[in-house]
Amino acid sequence: MRNRCCYGLSALLLLVTQTSLSGDAPLNPAAAKPAFAQARQLCEADHGQLWGISLCGPAMLVDPATRDVIASEKDASGVLHAADGVFAGSLPKDVPVANTSVSWSGTRWIQYLWPLPDDDALRRVLLAHESFHRVQDQLGLAAANADNPQLDTLEGRYDLQLEWRALAAALQAHDDAARRAHVADALAFRADRYRRFPSARAAEAALERNEGLAEYTGVMVGMPTASERQAMALRDLQRHVHDQSFVRSFAYATGPAYGLLLDNYRPGWHDEVRHGAYPADLLAKSLGLSLDKAPSSAKRAALAARYDGKALWAAETRRQQERDRLIAAYRSALISGHVLVLPLRHPRVQFDPRNLVPIGANGTVYPTMQASDDWGHIEVQQGCLLASDWSWLTVAAPSGEEGSHISGPGWKLELAPGWHLAKGSRAGDMVVAKSD
């Protein structure tokens, strides 16, 4: 499995990528110290040049199965104990475990899941990617929650993948004229998506200013040469094609591509992004183009033909038919059927950004999730529905209860003291409520 995501609405924990790709090596000081050394080498080599701030900082490696942790430094509250030149301990259940940045025990950490990728290039990108998340608030690039349901529609997915193909062609172009032509095509597909889905511009930019910039940072700091950076950006564009859903993962592909192109056509763009600009808009402006001018239907078809659009449309049509059946099943279980509603006030959430299923105004289904809030902790393996504004979470109605341990189809809930199950607003539904 490649991705595990973590997001806290109140604490602004960040979307993340890249869990272990392989290996069963145990987490111990001897294994952890080379990882910390490599992360330190990367951030010191950057020397604050990319963003004007050092990416170095306290780091921890966490085994997601055991929650055991080894850290590069002592935590401010002294919970961890010294162990052969590093510090060891375990994380409580309410602390997210993911590739991310997290505040715990008085320290702001770069957090990595163990084991790290065996692939050296992917490991280097991951180390630098998560280092960016630790400092992004200082850069004025705080994470923002934004769903992108348009990227789970037939038209939205079609435009996005054509955009990716055009960006890949631009990165591989052998002369400036060809590069500019492919960039123009990529921006035309994006403009078409903005016309079809007016809310897409701000929503997509929110994730691109978060995970897109983090992945760009991973590529720039993790890869030592221009050719290696280009190769990794192309690799990002290719590997995300196979994600089940693009709504939370697309920016890992677009971020490095737009970043490298901006480096070429708009030096100094980093400061503009820090002051609120969007990468795609900056690239369009640099080349005298506009994302406010969508191509005509005939023009779009002609552009798509350059990137094998006919075969892509056929594949996406088949995918949409399968998706409609999946959505119908989720609607039956999580909307029409009896449910348990969990209000969200201070959520800390982990999920896989590649498999989400938007279902309109009702919100988005997360097939797997771990979530904590004032009411306790829930682990979901067969789907939950998260409101678009992150105000509540819904699972199928409970089927078992033993004290504070509640269970239902594909989920387990551990209630915190002072919380109980109460009748919901609809007959047969239940809600988690605070006891009097």
Short mmCIF file of C-alpha atoms in Angstrom, two decimals:
data_model
loop_
_atom_site.label_atom_id
_atom_site.label_comp_id
_atom_site.label_asym_id
_atom_site.label_seq_id
_atom_site.Cartn_x
_atom_site.Cartn_y
_atom_site.Cartn_z
CA MET A 1 0.00 0.00 0.00
CA ARG A 2 1.41 3.39 -0.91
CA ASN A 3 -0.67 6.03 0.77
CA ARG A 4 -2.00 6.79 4.18
CA CYS A 5 -3.54 10.17 4.85
CA CYS A 6 -4.04 12.10 7.99
CA TYR A 7 -6.08 15.25 8.51
CA GLY A 8 -7.21 17.10 11.59
CA LEU A 9 -9.68 19.90 10.95
CA SER A 10 -8.90 21.82 14.12
CA ALA A 11 -5.22 20.95 14.45
CA LEU A 12 -4.66 21.21 10.68
CA LEU A 13 -2.77 17.96 10.40
CA LEU A 14 -1.85 17.42 6.80
CA LEU A 15 -2.68 15.16 3.90
CA VAL A 16 0.20 12.77 3.42
CA THR A 17 1.56 10.08 1.16
CA GLN A 18 3.79 7.11 0.94
CA THR A 19 3.62 4.34 3.49
CA SER A 20 5.97 1.41 3.40
CA LEU A 21 6.44 -0.18 0.01
CA SER A 22 8.12 -3.37 1.26
CA GLY A 23 10.10 -4.98 3.98
CA ASP A 24 9.48 -6.30 7.48
CA ALA A 25 12.55 -4.89 9.22
CA PRO A 26 11.84 -4.16 12.89
CA LEU A 27 11.94 -0.58 14.07
CA ASN A 28 14.95 -0.12 16.33
CA PRO A 29 17.66 2.50 16.94
CA ALA A 30 20.13 0.84 14.56
CA ALA A 31 17.61 0.95 11.71
CA ALA A 32 16.29 4.42 12.55
CA LYS A 33 19.57 6.32 12.75
CA PRO A 34 20.48 5.98 9.02
CA ALA A 35 17.02 7.29 8.10
CA PHE A 36 17.45 10.33 10.34
CA ALA A 37 20.93 10.88 8.91
CA GLN A 38 19.62 10.81 5.34
CA ALA A 39 16.84 13.26 6.17
CA ARG A 40 19.36 15.57 7.82
CA GLN A 41 21.71 15.34 4.83
CA LEU A 42 18.92 16.34 2.45
CA CYS A 43 17.72 19.34 4.43
CA GLU A 44 21.26 20.55 5.11
CA ALA A 45 22.12 20.29 1.42
CA ASP A 46 19.09 22.48 0.62
CA HIS A 47 20.31 24.98 3.26
CA GLY A 48 16.99 26.82 3.18
CA GLN A 49 17.42 27.83 -0.46
CA LEU A 50 14.17 26.47 -1.87
CA TRP A 51 11.72 28.19 0.49
CA GLY A 52 13.98 30.56 2.42
CA ILE A 53 13.66 28.44 5.56
CA SER A 54 15.40 25.32 6.82
CA LEU A 55 13.50 22.06 6.38
CA CYS A 56 15.42 20.41 9.24
CA GLY A 57 13.53 19.54 12.40
CA PRO A 58 12.70 16.85 14.98
CA ALA A 59 11.66 13.61 13.28
CA MET A 60 10.03 10.38 14.42
CA LEU A 61 9.59 6.96 12.85
CA VAL A 62 6.42 5.11 13.85
CA ASP A 63 5.45 1.47 13.41
CA PRO A 64 1.73 1.70 12.53
CA ALA A 65 1.02 -1.82 13.78
CA THR A 66 2.43 -1.29 17.28
CA ARG A 67 2.55 2.54 17.54
CA ASP A 68 6.16 2.17 18.72
CA VAL A 69 8.17 5.29 17.97
CA ILE A 70 11.83 6.20 17.66
CA ALA A 71 12.64 9.91 17.49
CA SER A 72 15.71 11.85 16.45
CA GLU A 73 15.43 14.18 19.44
CA LYS A 74 14.02 14.24 22.93
CA ASP A 75 10.45 15.48 23.20
CA ALA A 76 9.83 18.66 25.17
CA SER A 77 7.70 16.88 27.80
CA GLY A 78 10.18 14.07 28.39
CA VAL A 79 7.88 11.15 27.53
CA LEU A 80 10.44 9.37 25.33
CA HIS A 81 13.49 7.65 26.82
CA ALA A 82 17.06 7.66 25.53
CA ALA A 83 18.01 4.58 23.48
CA ASP A 84 21.42 4.24 21.81
CA GLY A 85 21.68 7.83 20.59
CA VAL A 86 18.00 8.30 19.74
CA PHE A 87 14.76 8.33 21.78
CA ALA A 88 12.09 5.65 22.02
CA GLY A 89 8.56 5.17 23.30
CA SER A 90 5.03 4.75 21.97
CA LEU A 91 2.25 7.01 20.76
CA PRO A 92 -1.18 7.09 22.44
CA LYS A 93 -4.18 6.11 20.33
CA ASP A 94 -5.44 9.66 19.86
CA VAL A 95 -2.23 10.76 18.10
CA PRO A 96 -2.39 10.27 14.32
CA VAL A 97 0.00 7.73 12.84
CA ALA A 98 0.84 8.66 9.26
CA ASN A 99 3.39 10.30 7.03
CA THR A 100 2.70 13.87 8.11
CA SER A 101 3.66 16.56 10.58
CA VAL A 102 2.20 16.27 14.05
CA SER A 103 2.41 18.14 17.36
CA TRP A 104 2.86 15.80 20.30
CA SER A 105 4.42 16.01 23.75
CA GLY A 106 5.32 19.66 23.31
CA THR A 107 7.21 19.16 20.04
CA ARG A 108 6.33 19.66 16.37
CA TRP A 109 7.52 16.53 14.58
CA ILE A 110 8.12 15.29 11.07
CA GLN A 111 6.44 11.89 11.26
CA TYR A 112 7.30 8.94 9.01
CA LEU A 113 5.73 5.49 8.89
CA TRP A 114 8.03 2.53 9.29
CA PRO A 115 9.43 0.87 7.26
CA LEU A 116 10.48 3.55 4.80
CA PRO A 117 10.44 2.76 1.05
CA ASP A 118 13.19 0.48 -0.20
CA ASP A 119 13.42 2.54 -3.40
CA ASP A 120 16.06 5.18 -2.66
CA ALA A 121 14.50 7.85 -4.90
CA LEU A 122 11.04 7.42 -3.37
CA ARG A 123 12.53 7.42 0.12
CA ARG A 124 14.43 10.66 -0.50
CA VAL A 125 11.31 12.35 -1.90
CA LEU A 126 9.24 11.17 1.07
CA LEU A 127 11.77 12.46 3.60
CA ALA A 128 11.79 15.92 2.02
CA HIS A 129 8.03 15.97 1.33
CA GLU A 130 7.13 15.49 4.99
CA SER A 131 9.80 18.00 6.07
CA PHE A 132 7.90 20.64 4.09
CA HIS A 133 4.71 19.89 6.04
CA ARG A 134 6.44 20.72 9.31
CA VAL A 135 7.29 24.27 8.17
CA GLN A 136 4.44 25.11 5.81
CA ASP A 137 2.53 27.11 8.42
CA GLN A 138 5.60 29.33 8.82
CA LEU A 139 5.55 29.85 5.05
CA GLY A 140 1.96 31.07 5.08
CA LEU A 141 0.83 27.87 3.36
CA ALA A 142 -1.34 26.35 6.07
CA ALA A 143 -3.33 23.28 5.03
CA ALA A 144 -6.95 23.84 4.06
CA ASN A 145 -9.72 21.26 3.84
CA ALA A 146 -11.23 21.09 0.35
CA ASP A 147 -13.02 18.21 -1.35
CA ASN A 148 -12.75 17.79 -5.11
CA PRO A 149 -15.80 15.72 -6.11
CA GLN A 150 -15.50 16.96 -9.69
CA LEU A 151 -12.47 14.70 -10.02
CA ASP A 152 -14.64 11.63 -9.52
CA THR A 153 -16.96 12.50 -12.42
CA LEU A 154 -16.55 11.21 -15.95
CA GLU A 155 -15.80 14.66 -17.40
CA GLY A 156 -13.59 15.74 -14.53
CA ARG A 157 -11.42 12.61 -14.59
CA TYR A 158 -11.17 12.80 -18.38
CA ASP A 159 -9.95 16.41 -18.36
CA LEU A 160 -7.52 15.75 -15.50
CA GLN A 161 -5.85 12.79 -17.18
CA LEU A 162 -5.55 14.66 -20.46
CA GLU A 163 -3.95 17.49 -18.48
CA TRP A 164 -1.49 15.02 -16.95
CA ARG A 165 -0.59 13.65 -20.39
CA ALA A 166 0.01 17.14 -21.73
CA LEU A 167 2.14 18.04 -18.72
CA ALA A 168 4.23 14.90 -19.23
CA ALA A 169 4.73 15.84 -22.87
CA ALA A 170 5.77 19.36 -21.84
CA LEU A 171 8.36 18.05 -19.39
CA GLN A 172 9.83 15.81 -22.10
CA ALA A 173 9.76 18.40 -24.92
CA HIS A 174 13.07 18.98 -26.69
CA ASP A 175 12.52 22.66 -27.52
CA ASP A 176 10.75 25.62 -26.01
CA ALA A 177 8.11 25.91 -28.72
CA ALA A 178 6.96 22.33 -28.21
CA ARG A 179 7.04 22.74 -24.44
CA ARG A 180 4.88 25.85 -24.60
CA ALA A 181 2.42 24.11 -26.93
CA HIS A 182 1.96 21.18 -24.54
CA VAL A 183 1.60 23.51 -21.54
CA ALA A 184 -1.10 25.39 -23.46
CA ASP A 185 -2.91 22.10 -24.02
CA ALA A 186 -2.66 21.15 -20.34
CA LEU A 187 -4.07 24.51 -19.27
CA ALA A 188 -6.86 24.22 -21.85
CA PHE A 189 -8.00 20.94 -20.30
CA ARG A 190 -7.89 22.57 -16.87
CA ALA A 191 -9.84 25.58 -18.13
CA ASP A 192 -12.47 23.23 -19.53
CA ARG A 193 -12.79 21.62 -16.10
CA TYR A 194 -13.11 25.01 -14.43
CA ARG A 195 -15.91 25.92 -16.83
CA ARG A 196 -17.80 22.70 -16.14
CA PHE A 197 -17.23 22.85 -12.36
CA PRO A 198 -17.02 26.49 -11.15
CA SER A 199 -15.92 25.51 -7.63
CA ALA A 200 -12.99 23.46 -8.95
CA ARG A 201 -10.50 26.33 -9.21
CA ALA A 202 -10.31 27.14 -5.50
CA ALA A 203 -10.80 23.55 -4.33
CA GLU A 204 -8.04 22.12 -6.50
CA ALA A 205 -5.71 24.99 -5.68
CA ALA A 206 -6.17 24.33 -1.95
CA LEU A 207 -4.79 20.80 -2.29
CA GLU A 208 -2.11 21.84 -4.76
CA ARG A 209 -0.88 24.54 -2.36
CA ASN A 210 -0.64 21.82 0.28
CA GLU A 211 0.25 18.39 -1.09
CA GLY A 212 1.29 19.66 -4.52
CA LEU A 213 3.90 21.98 -3.05
CA ALA A 214 5.01 19.30 -0.58
CA GLU A 215 5.58 16.78 -3.37
CA TYR A 216 7.35 19.43 -5.46
CA THR A 217 9.59 20.08 -2.45
CA GLY A 218 10.21 16.35 -2.13
CA VAL A 219 11.32 16.19 -5.76
CA MET A 220 13.48 19.32 -5.61
CA VAL A 221 15.22 18.50 -2.33
CA GLY A 222 15.21 14.72 -2.68
CA MET A 223 16.58 14.54 -6.22
CA PRO A 224 20.10 16.01 -6.71
CA THR A 225 20.04 16.79 -10.45
CA ALA A 226 17.68 18.40 -12.94
CA SER A 227 17.36 15.20 -14.96
CA GLU A 228 16.46 13.18 -11.85
CA ARG A 229 13.88 15.78 -10.85
CA GLN A 230 12.28 15.61 -14.26
CA ALA A 231 12.24 11.81 -14.13
CA MET A 232 10.58 11.84 -10.72
CA ALA A 233 7.96 14.39 -11.81
CA LEU A 234 7.14 12.14 -14.76
CA ARG A 235 6.99 9.17 -12.42
CA ASP A 236 4.49 11.00 -10.20
CA LEU A 237 2.31 11.79 -13.22
CA GLN A 238 2.30 8.14 -14.26
CA ARG A 239 1.83 6.27 -11.00
CA HIS A 240 -1.26 8.19 -9.88
CA VAL A 241 -3.15 7.20 -13.01
CA HIS A 242 -3.95 3.93 -11.25
CA ASP A 243 -5.46 5.53 -8.12
CA GLN A 244 -9.07 4.47 -7.58
CA SER A 245 -9.99 8.11 -7.04
CA PHE A 246 -8.21 11.38 -7.77
CA VAL A 247 -10.15 13.65 -5.41
CA ARG A 248 -7.43 13.66 -2.72
CA SER A 249 -4.40 12.38 -4.63
CA PHE A 250 -4.26 14.40 -7.87
CA ALA A 251 -2.00 17.13 -6.44
CA TYR A 252 0.83 14.66 -5.85
CA ALA A 253 0.98 14.38 -9.65
CA THR A 254 0.36 17.98 -10.71
CA GLY A 255 2.48 19.63 -8.00
CA PRO A 256 5.97 18.65 -9.22
CA ALA A 257 5.04 19.15 -12.89
CA TYR A 258 3.73 22.69 -12.41
CA GLY A 259 6.58 23.49 -10.04
CA LEU A 260 9.31 22.47 -12.47
CA LEU A 261 7.64 24.34 -15.33
CA LEU A 262 7.31 27.45 -13.17
CA ASP A 263 10.99 27.18 -12.26
CA ASN A 264 11.66 27.46 -15.98
CA TYR A 265 9.20 30.19 -16.91
CA ARG A 266 8.70 32.20 -13.69
CA PRO A 267 11.70 32.30 -11.33
CA GLY A 268 10.67 33.65 -7.95
CA TRP A 269 7.18 32.14 -8.10
CA HIS A 270 7.58 30.69 -4.61
CA ASP A 271 7.01 34.09 -3.01
CA GLU A 272 3.87 34.64 -5.08
CA VAL A 273 2.45 31.31 -3.95
CA ARG A 274 3.22 32.19 -0.34
CA HIS A 275 1.09 35.30 -0.83
CA GLY A 276 -1.91 33.37 -2.14
CA ALA A 277 -1.27 32.75 -5.84
CA TYR A 278 -2.13 29.45 -7.49
CA PRO A 279 0.60 27.54 -9.39
CA ALA A 280 -1.51 26.82 -12.50
CA ASP A 281 -2.64 30.45 -12.71
CA LEU A 282 0.95 31.65 -12.44
CA LEU A 283 2.06 29.36 -15.24
CA ALA A 284 -0.80 30.53 -17.46
CA LYS A 285 0.07 34.17 -16.77
CA SER A 286 3.73 33.56 -17.53
CA LEU A 287 2.90 32.20 -20.98
CA GLY A 288 0.24 34.78 -21.83
CA LEU A 289 -2.61 32.28 -21.43
CA SER A 290 -5.84 32.38 -19.43
CA LEU A 291 -7.65 29.74 -17.42
CA ASP A 292 -10.81 31.82 -17.82
CA LYS A 293 -11.04 30.92 -21.52
CA ALA A 294 -12.18 27.32 -21.97
CA PRO A 295 -11.81 25.67 -25.39
CA SER A 296 -14.87 25.02 -27.51
CA SER A 297 -16.17 21.45 -27.72
CA ALA A 298 -14.59 21.03 -31.14
CA LYS A 299 -11.28 22.46 -29.95
CA ARG A 300 -11.29 20.24 -26.87
CA ALA A 301 -11.89 17.17 -29.04
CA ALA A 302 -9.03 18.12 -31.34
CA LEU A 303 -6.69 18.63 -28.40
CA ALA A 304 -7.77 15.34 -26.82
CA ALA A 305 -6.93 13.47 -30.01
CA ARG A 306 -3.28 14.43 -29.50
CA TYR A 307 -3.27 12.47 -26.24
CA ASP A 308 -5.27 9.35 -27.20
CA GLY A 309 -8.47 10.86 -25.84
CA LYS A 310 -10.79 8.36 -27.56
CA ALA A 311 -9.37 5.34 -25.72
CA LEU A 312 -9.29 7.28 -22.46
CA TRP A 313 -12.96 8.28 -22.80
CA ALA A 314 -13.97 4.66 -23.42
CA ALA A 315 -12.06 3.47 -20.34
CA GLU A 316 -13.50 6.21 -18.16
CA THR A 317 -17.04 5.46 -19.35
CA ARG A 318 -16.65 1.84 -18.25
CA ARG A 319 -15.22 2.98 -14.95
CA GLN A 320 -18.15 5.34 -14.35
CA GLN A 321 -20.66 2.55 -14.87
CA GLU A 322 -18.93 0.50 -12.17
CA ARG A 323 -18.73 3.56 -9.96
CA ASP A 324 -22.48 4.16 -10.22
CA ARG A 325 -23.13 0.67 -8.84
CA LEU A 326 -20.72 1.27 -5.96
CA ILE A 327 -22.34 4.62 -5.12
CA ALA A 328 -25.79 3.00 -5.09
CA ALA A 329 -24.58 0.44 -2.55
CA TYR A 330 -23.05 3.12 -0.32
CA ARG A 331 -26.23 5.22 -0.50
CA SER A 332 -28.26 2.23 0.62
CA ALA A 333 -25.97 1.48 3.56
CA LEU A 334 -25.01 4.98 4.74
CA ILE A 335 -27.94 7.22 3.75
CA SER A 336 -31.14 5.24 3.24
CA GLY A 337 -30.39 2.62 5.90
CA HIS A 338 -30.17 3.00 9.66
CA VAL A 339 -26.97 4.75 10.72
CA LEU A 340 -24.89 5.95 13.64
CA VAL A 341 -23.92 9.63 13.48
CA LEU A 342 -20.73 10.85 15.15
CA PRO A 343 -20.43 14.65 15.48
CA LEU A 344 -16.99 16.10 14.73
CA ARG A 345 -15.63 18.94 16.82
CA HIS A 346 -11.88 18.30 17.10
CA PRO A 347 -11.28 15.52 14.54
CA ARG A 348 -8.02 13.72 13.96
CA VAL A 349 -8.43 11.54 10.90
CA GLN A 350 -6.33 9.03 8.94
CA PHE A 351 -7.35 7.71 5.53
CA ASP A 352 -6.15 6.59 2.11
CA PRO A 353 -6.48 9.49 -0.36
CA ARG A 354 -6.60 7.21 -3.41
CA ASN A 355 -9.96 5.47 -2.92
CA LEU A 356 -12.52 8.11 -1.84
CA VAL A 357 -16.06 8.08 -3.27
CA PRO A 358 -17.91 11.44 -3.43
CA ILE A 359 -21.70 11.05 -3.41
CA GLY A 360 -22.96 14.54 -4.07
CA ALA A 361 -24.32 16.87 -1.40
CA ASN A 362 -24.32 14.05 1.15
CA GLY A 363 -20.54 14.09 1.40
CA THR A 364 -17.76 11.62 0.60
CA VAL A 365 -17.43 7.94 1.45
CA TYR A 366 -14.07 6.93 2.92
CA PRO A 367 -13.77 3.14 2.49
CA THR A 368 -11.21 2.95 5.31
CA MET A 369 -10.59 5.43 8.09
CA GLN A 370 -9.37 5.88 11.63
CA ALA A 371 -10.85 8.88 13.45
CA SER A 372 -10.62 10.31 16.96
CA ASP A 373 -12.64 13.10 18.55
CA ASP A 374 -13.94 14.06 21.98
CA TRP A 375 -16.20 10.97 21.93
CA GLY A 376 -13.37 8.47 21.45
CA HIS A 377 -11.84 6.51 18.57
CA ILE A 378 -13.33 4.61 15.61
CA GLU A 379 -11.72 2.29 13.07
CA VAL A 380 -13.61 1.76 9.80
CA GLN A 381 -12.89 -0.96 7.23
CA GLN A 382 -16.10 -1.06 5.14
CA GLY A 383 -16.99 2.56 4.52
CA CYS A 384 -18.09 5.68 6.38
CA LEU A 385 -19.68 8.89 5.13
CA LEU A 386 -17.96 12.18 5.96
CA ALA A 387 -19.91 15.43 5.56
CA SER A 388 -18.44 17.92 3.10
CA ASP A 389 -17.96 20.45 5.90
CA TRP A 390 -16.44 17.84 8.22
CA SER A 391 -19.18 18.39 10.80
CA TRP A 392 -20.17 14.73 11.19
CA LEU A 393 -19.25 11.16 10.32
CA THR A 394 -21.76 8.38 9.60
CA VAL A 395 -21.44 4.59 9.73
CA ALA A 396 -24.00 1.81 9.43
CA ALA A 397 -26.06 1.25 12.60
CA PRO A 398 -24.41 -0.65 15.48
CA SER A 399 -24.82 -4.40 15.75
CA GLY A 400 -23.05 -4.97 19.06
CA GLU A 401 -22.27 -3.18 22.32
CA GLU A 402 -20.13 -4.17 25.30
CA GLY A 403 -19.78 -1.23 27.63
CA SER A 404 -17.74 1.42 25.88
CA HIS A 405 -16.90 -0.90 22.97
CA ILE A 406 -19.41 -0.54 20.13
CA SER A 407 -19.27 -2.35 16.80
CA GLY A 408 -21.13 -2.46 13.50
CA PRO A 409 -20.67 -3.71 9.93
CA GLY A 410 -16.99 -3.11 9.24
CA TRP A 411 -16.28 -0.75 12.15
CA LYS A 412 -15.30 -0.66 15.83
CA LEU A 413 -15.82 2.28 18.19
CA GLU A 414 -14.31 2.87 21.61
CA LEU A 415 -16.27 5.55 23.47
CA ALA A 416 -14.50 7.98 25.77
CA PRO A 417 -15.75 8.32 29.36
CA GLY A 418 -18.84 10.53 29.57
CA TRP A 419 -20.22 9.58 26.14
CA HIS A 420 -23.03 7.21 25.16
CA LEU A 421 -25.30 6.20 22.28
CA ALA A 422 -28.64 8.03 21.98
CA LYS A 423 -31.57 7.96 19.58
CA GLY A 424 -31.01 9.88 16.37
CA SER A 425 -33.30 12.37 14.67
CA ARG A 426 -34.65 9.65 12.36
CA ALA A 427 -36.36 6.47 13.59
CA GLY A 428 -33.83 3.66 13.79
CA ASP A 429 -30.80 5.96 13.70
CA MET A 430 -28.45 6.58 16.61
CA VAL A 431 -26.04 9.36 17.55
CA VAL A 432 -23.03 9.61 19.85
CA ALA A 433 -23.90 12.08 22.61
CA LYS A 434 -22.28 13.45 25.73
CA SER A 435 -23.75 12.18 28.98
CA ASP A 436 -25.42 14.65 31.34
#
